[in-house]
Amino acid sequence: MPRRPILLALLAALLFGASTPLAKALLGQMPPLLLAGLLYLGSGAGLSALLAMRRWRGGAAVALPPRADWPWLAAAIAAGGVAGPVLLLFGLQHTPAASAALLLNLEAVFTALIAWVVFRENADRWLVLGMVAIVAGGLLLAWQPGAALVLAPSAGLIAAACLAWAVDNNLTRKVSASDAMLLAALKGAAAGACNTALALAGGAALPPMVPLLAALAVGFAGYGLSLALFVVALRELGAARAGAYFSTAPLFGVVIALLLWPQSPGWTFWVAAALMALGVWLHLRERHDHEHHHEAMAHSHPHRHDAHHQHEHDFPWDGREPHTHWHVHAPLTHAHPHVPDLHHRHRH
């Protein structure tokens, strides 16, 4: 398994997990829907500033996704950025906390099922066993011994939110060749504007300056940077694998919460941590190797001149890698270990 995208997916989970206790601390100062909108707005604004700074320092120019990708991107934003948070917030109103926390683990399951059934990502026994271990760890982490697990009718809304985010993950995988920071900025800006407008239209008022800036900052790190890293992981790992690593976010959230509000964790925390570590280790054992054929294709994304990128340049090139430009892949048949990354989305 490639190590770099795995580390990026885990870092994305760390940032998102850390945002959970920080966002919870802000909930008492503004309505949930408004907070969701501000978190996404912070994501879009912060990443837009990074894109402008990157260009000002002579980095890559901002290139919009190809026209064919816009429907996929719009559907991803609608599902994960707009529908998901709204469904979750309405579901949380009438669902016990313990039940809601357990239901949120459905996102990783739905993401993998859609990736395997709809988009035909390959899955071997190590991947499936690793997914089971990570989800079991998430369930145990959310379980509160002695608490009643009552699935109210509103629990279906939380499950629907998880399904919306799973659809978002798989649709974002379709457009992951584009600039990851730009994709995350577009999703943050669109979802943030929509949710904030809904909250204000519903009678909410903007909070004082300090909590407002805090919400934007948490959104920039926990939603913006996290999403940009996750898009790169989607590009290089596929939806099921990236989603599995990202589902370790609750563990990071608990660790951050324990650092902020020290207390002795119970036995469930240690067993959950062991199960998630086991799941990651099982994924690292995966080795998928067979002869496969690459059809001719043309696209643009950051790349190095590896076995899949042997091409000439029609522009002056200073030799730096990775670099980004439009390039053509000639048909190629070979065998090597691989995962369902941008260049290995073939049927088996």
Coordinates of C-alpha atoms in Angstrom, one line a residue:
M1 CA 0.0 0.0 0.0
P2 CA 1.3 3.5 -0.8
R3 CA 2.2 5.2 2.5
R4 CA 1.9 8.9 1.5
P5 CA -1.9 9.0 0.8
I6 CA -2.5 6.9 3.9
L7 CA -0.7 9.5 6.0
L8 CA -2.7 12.3 4.3
A9 CA -6.0 10.5 5.0
L10 CA -5.0 10.0 8.7
L11 CA -3.9 13.6 8.9
A12 CA -7.3 14.7 7.4
A13 CA -9.0 12.5 10.1
L14 CA -6.9 14.1 12.8
L15 CA -7.9 17.6 11.7
F16 CA -11.5 16.8 11.4
G17 CA -11.5 14.8 14.7
A18 CA -9.9 17.8 16.5
S19 CA -12.6 20.1 15.1
T20 CA -15.4 18.1 16.9
P21 CA -14.7 19.0 20.5
L22 CA -13.8 22.6 19.4
A23 CA -17.0 23.0 17.6
K24 CA -18.9 21.5 20.5
A25 CA -17.4 24.2 22.7
L26 CA -18.9 26.8 20.3
L27 CA -22.4 25.3 20.2
G28 CA -23.6 27.1 23.2
Q29 CA -22.9 30.5 21.6
M30 CA -24.8 30.0 18.3
P31 CA -27.5 27.7 16.8
P32 CA -26.2 24.4 15.2
L33 CA -27.2 25.3 11.6
L34 CA -25.5 28.7 11.8
L35 CA -22.4 27.0 13.3
A36 CA -22.3 24.5 10.4
G37 CA -22.6 27.3 7.9
L38 CA -19.8 29.3 9.5
L39 CA -17.5 26.2 9.7
Y40 CA -17.9 25.7 5.9
L41 CA -17.5 29.4 5.2
G42 CA -14.2 29.4 7.2
S43 CA -13.2 26.4 5.1
G44 CA -14.0 28.2 1.8
A45 CA -12.5 31.6 2.8
G46 CA -9.3 30.1 4.3
L47 CA -8.6 27.9 1.3
S48 CA -9.3 30.7 -1.1
A49 CA -6.7 32.8 0.7
L50 CA -4.2 30.0 0.5
L51 CA -4.9 29.7 -3.3
A52 CA -4.3 33.4 -3.7
M53 CA -1.1 33.2 -1.7
R54 CA 0.1 30.2 -3.7
R55 CA -0.4 32.1 -6.9
W56 CA 1.2 35.3 -5.6
R57 CA 4.3 33.3 -4.6
G58 CA 4.6 31.9 -8.2
G59 CA 2.9 28.6 -7.6
A60 CA 0.5 26.8 -9.9
A61 CA -2.3 28.9 -11.4
V62 CA -5.8 28.0 -10.3
A63 CA -7.3 25.8 -13.0
L64 CA -11.1 25.2 -12.8
P65 CA -12.2 21.5 -13.1
P66 CA -13.1 20.4 -16.6
R67 CA -16.6 21.0 -17.8
A68 CA -17.4 17.3 -17.6
D69 CA -16.6 17.3 -13.8
W70 CA -19.0 20.1 -12.8
P71 CA -22.1 18.0 -12.6
W72 CA -20.3 15.5 -10.3
L73 CA -18.9 18.3 -8.2
A74 CA -22.3 20.1 -7.9
A75 CA -23.9 16.8 -6.8
A76 CA -21.2 16.2 -4.3
I77 CA -21.7 19.7 -2.8
A78 CA -25.5 19.2 -2.7
A79 CA -25.2 15.8 -1.0
G80 CA -22.4 16.3 1.5
G81 CA -22.2 20.0 2.0
V82 CA -25.9 20.9 2.1
A83 CA -28.1 17.9 2.6
G84 CA -25.8 16.0 5.0
P85 CA -25.4 18.7 7.7
V86 CA -29.1 19.7 7.6
L87 CA -30.3 16.0 7.9
L88 CA -27.8 15.5 10.8
L89 CA -28.9 18.6 12.7
F90 CA -32.6 17.8 12.4
G91 CA -31.9 14.2 13.4
L92 CA -29.9 15.2 16.5
Q93 CA -32.8 17.2 17.8
H94 CA -34.7 14.0 18.8
T95 CA -32.1 11.3 18.9
P96 CA -30.2 10.3 22.1
A97 CA -26.5 11.2 21.9
A98 CA -25.3 7.6 22.4
S99 CA -27.5 6.4 19.5
A100 CA -26.5 9.3 17.3
A101 CA -22.8 8.6 17.9
L102 CA -23.2 5.0 16.9
L103 CA -25.2 5.8 13.8
L104 CA -22.5 8.2 12.5
N105 CA -20.3 5.1 11.9
L106 CA -22.5 4.3 9.0
E107 CA -20.7 6.8 6.8
A108 CA -17.7 4.6 6.4
V109 CA -19.9 1.5 5.7
F110 CA -22.0 3.4 3.1
T111 CA -18.9 4.8 1.5
A112 CA -17.3 1.4 1.1
L113 CA -20.6 -0.2 -0.1
I114 CA -21.1 2.5 -2.8
A115 CA -17.5 2.2 -3.9
W116 CA -17.6 -1.5 -4.2
V117 CA -21.1 -2.0 -5.6
V118 CA -21.6 1.1 -7.8
F119 CA -18.1 2.1 -8.8
R120 CA -16.6 -1.4 -8.7
E121 CA -13.6 -0.7 -6.6
N122 CA -11.8 -4.0 -5.8
A123 CA -11.9 -5.3 -2.2
D124 CA -9.8 -8.2 -0.8
R125 CA -10.0 -9.9 2.5
W126 CA -7.5 -7.6 4.2
L127 CA -9.5 -4.5 3.2
V128 CA -12.8 -6.0 4.4
L129 CA -11.3 -7.2 7.7
G130 CA -9.6 -3.8 8.2
M131 CA -12.9 -2.0 7.6
V132 CA -14.7 -4.3 10.0
A133 CA -12.1 -3.6 12.7
I134 CA -12.1 0.2 12.2
V135 CA -15.9 0.4 12.3
A136 CA -16.0 -1.9 15.3
G137 CA -13.6 0.5 17.0
G138 CA -15.8 3.4 16.1
L139 CA -18.9 1.7 17.5
L140 CA -17.1 0.9 20.7
L141 CA -15.8 4.4 21.0
A142 CA -19.3 5.8 20.7
W143 CA -20.8 3.2 23.1
Q144 CA -21.7 4.5 26.5
P145 CA -22.0 1.5 29.0
G146 CA -25.3 1.7 30.8
A147 CA -26.9 4.2 28.4
A148 CA -30.1 3.2 26.7
L149 CA -29.8 2.8 22.9
V150 CA -33.2 3.9 21.7
L151 CA -33.5 4.4 17.9
A152 CA -36.1 7.1 17.6
P153 CA -37.8 7.8 14.2
S154 CA -35.4 10.7 13.8
A155 CA -32.5 8.2 13.7
G156 CA -33.4 7.6 10.1
L157 CA -32.4 11.3 9.4
I158 CA -28.9 10.6 10.8
A159 CA -28.6 7.5 8.7
A160 CA -29.6 9.6 5.7
A161 CA -27.0 12.1 6.6
C162 CA -24.3 9.4 6.6
L163 CA -25.6 8.2 3.2
A164 CA -25.4 11.7 1.9
W165 CA -21.8 12.0 3.0
A166 CA -21.0 8.6 1.5
V167 CA -22.4 9.7 -1.8
D168 CA -20.3 12.9 -1.5
N169 CA -17.1 10.9 -0.9
N170 CA -17.7 8.7 -4.0
L171 CA -18.7 11.7 -6.2
T172 CA -15.7 13.7 -5.1
R173 CA -13.5 10.7 -6.1
K174 CA -14.8 11.2 -9.6
V175 CA -13.4 14.8 -9.7
S176 CA -10.3 14.2 -7.5
A177 CA -7.9 14.8 -10.4
S178 CA -8.5 18.5 -10.1
D179 CA -6.8 20.8 -7.7
A180 CA -7.6 19.4 -4.3
M181 CA -7.4 22.8 -2.6
L182 CA -9.7 24.4 -5.2
L183 CA -12.2 21.6 -4.9
A184 CA -12.3 21.9 -1.1
A185 CA -12.6 25.7 -1.4
L186 CA -15.5 25.5 -3.8
K187 CA -17.3 23.0 -1.6
G188 CA -16.7 25.0 1.5
A189 CA -17.9 28.3 0.0
A190 CA -21.0 26.8 -1.6
A191 CA -22.1 24.7 1.4
G192 CA -21.2 27.6 3.8
A193 CA -23.2 30.2 1.9
C194 CA -26.2 27.9 1.7
N195 CA -26.3 26.7 5.4
T196 CA -25.6 30.2 6.7
A197 CA -28.3 31.7 4.6
L198 CA -30.8 29.1 5.8
A199 CA -29.8 29.8 9.4
L200 CA -30.2 33.6 9.0
A201 CA -33.5 33.2 7.2
G202 CA -34.7 31.0 10.1
G203 CA -34.1 33.9 12.6
A204 CA -30.5 33.2 13.7
A205 CA -28.2 36.2 14.4
L206 CA -24.5 36.3 13.9
P207 CA -22.5 35.8 17.2
P208 CA -20.0 38.3 18.7
M209 CA -16.7 38.7 16.9
V210 CA -14.6 36.3 19.1
P211 CA -16.8 33.2 18.7
L212 CA -17.4 34.2 15.0
L213 CA -13.7 34.2 14.2
A214 CA -13.2 31.0 16.3
A215 CA -15.8 29.2 14.2
L216 CA -14.2 30.4 11.0
A217 CA -10.8 29.2 12.2
V218 CA -12.0 25.8 13.3
G219 CA -13.7 25.4 9.9
F220 CA -10.6 26.4 8.0
A221 CA -8.5 23.7 9.7
G222 CA -11.1 21.0 10.5
Y223 CA -13.1 21.2 7.3
G224 CA -11.0 23.0 4.8
L225 CA -7.5 21.7 5.2
S226 CA -8.9 18.3 6.2
L227 CA -11.0 18.1 3.1
A228 CA -8.2 19.1 0.8
L229 CA -6.0 16.3 2.2
F230 CA -8.9 13.9 1.9
V231 CA -9.4 14.7 -1.7
V232 CA -5.7 13.8 -2.4
A233 CA -6.2 10.6 -0.5
L234 CA -9.3 9.9 -2.6
R235 CA -7.3 10.5 -5.8
E236 CA -4.5 8.1 -4.7
L237 CA -6.4 5.4 -2.7
G238 CA -10.0 5.3 -3.9
A239 CA -13.2 6.0 -1.9
A240 CA -13.4 2.9 0.2
R241 CA -9.8 2.9 1.5
A242 CA -9.7 6.7 2.0
G243 CA -13.0 6.6 3.8
A244 CA -11.8 3.8 6.1
Y245 CA -8.8 5.7 7.2
F246 CA -10.9 8.9 7.6
S247 CA -13.3 7.0 9.9
T248 CA -10.6 7.0 12.6
A249 CA -11.5 10.7 13.1
P250 CA -13.6 10.0 16.2
L251 CA -10.6 8.5 17.9
F252 CA -8.6 11.6 17.3
G253 CA -11.5 13.7 18.5
V254 CA -11.6 11.8 21.8
V255 CA -7.8 12.2 22.2
I256 CA -8.0 15.9 21.6
A257 CA -10.9 16.2 24.0
L258 CA -8.9 14.4 26.7
L259 CA -6.0 16.8 26.2
L260 CA -8.3 19.8 26.5
W261 CA -10.5 18.4 29.3
P262 CA -8.2 15.9 31.1
Q263 CA -9.9 12.8 32.5
S264 CA -9.1 9.1 32.7
P265 CA -10.4 7.3 29.6
G266 CA -12.4 4.1 30.2
W267 CA -11.6 0.6 28.9
T268 CA -13.7 1.2 25.8
F269 CA -11.3 3.9 24.6
W270 CA -8.2 1.6 24.7
V271 CA -10.0 -1.3 23.1
A272 CA -11.4 1.0 20.4
A273 CA -7.9 2.4 19.8
A274 CA -6.5 -1.1 19.4
L275 CA -9.2 -2.1 17.0
M276 CA -8.7 0.9 14.8
A277 CA -4.9 0.4 14.8
L278 CA -5.5 -3.2 13.8
G279 CA -7.7 -2.1 11.0
V280 CA -5.1 0.3 9.6
W281 CA -2.4 -2.5 9.9
L282 CA -4.7 -4.9 8.0
H283 CA -5.1 -2.4 5.3
L284 CA -1.3 -1.9 5.1
R285 CA -1.0 -5.7 4.4
E286 CA -3.1 -5.5 1.2
R287 CA -1.3 -6.4 -2.0
H288 CA -3.3 -6.2 -5.2
D289 CA -1.1 -7.3 -8.1
H290 CA -2.2 -8.5 -11.6
E291 CA -1.8 -7.7 -15.2
H292 CA -4.1 -4.8 -16.2
H293 CA -4.7 -2.5 -19.2
H294 CA -4.8 1.3 -19.2
E295 CA -7.0 2.9 -21.9
A296 CA -5.8 6.0 -23.5
M297 CA -6.8 9.1 -21.5
A298 CA -5.9 12.8 -21.1
H299 CA -6.2 14.8 -18.0
S300 CA -4.4 17.2 -15.6
H301 CA -3.2 16.5 -12.1
P302 CA 0.0 16.7 -10.0
H303 CA 2.3 13.9 -11.1
R304 CA 5.9 12.7 -11.3
H305 CA 7.4 10.9 -14.3
D306 CA 6.8 7.4 -13.1
A307 CA 5.8 4.3 -15.1
H308 CA 2.4 5.9 -15.9
H309 CA 3.7 9.3 -16.9
Q310 CA 6.2 8.9 -19.7
H311 CA 5.5 11.9 -21.9
E312 CA 7.2 14.8 -23.5
H313 CA 6.5 18.5 -22.7
D314 CA 5.4 21.1 -25.2
F315 CA 6.5 23.9 -22.9
P316 CA 9.7 24.9 -21.1
W317 CA 10.2 22.6 -18.0
D318 CA 12.7 23.2 -15.2
G319 CA 12.7 19.6 -14.1
R320 CA 10.9 20.1 -10.8
E321 CA 8.5 17.3 -9.7
P322 CA 5.7 16.9 -8.9
H323 CA 4.2 19.3 -11.5
T324 CA 0.8 19.8 -13.0
H325 CA -0.2 20.1 -16.6
W326 CA -2.5 18.6 -19.2
H327 CA -1.0 15.3 -20.4
V328 CA -1.9 12.3 -22.5
H329 CA -1.6 8.6 -21.4
A330 CA -1.0 6.2 -24.2
P331 CA -2.6 2.7 -23.9
L332 CA -0.5 0.5 -21.6
T333 CA -0.6 -3.1 -20.4
H334 CA 1.5 -4.2 -17.4
A335 CA 1.5 -5.7 -14.0
H336 CA 2.4 -4.2 -10.6
P337 CA 0.9 -3.8 -7.1
H338 CA -1.7 -1.0 -7.2
V339 CA -4.8 0.4 -5.5
P340 CA -7.9 2.1 -7.2
D341 CA -6.1 5.4 -7.6
L342 CA -6.7 7.9 -10.4
H343 CA -5.0 5.5 -13.0
H344 CA -6.3 2.2 -11.8
R345 CA -10.1 2.3 -11.9
H346 CA -10.5 -0.7 -14.0
R347 CA -12.9 -3.7 -13.7
H348 CA -11.7 -7.1 -12.6

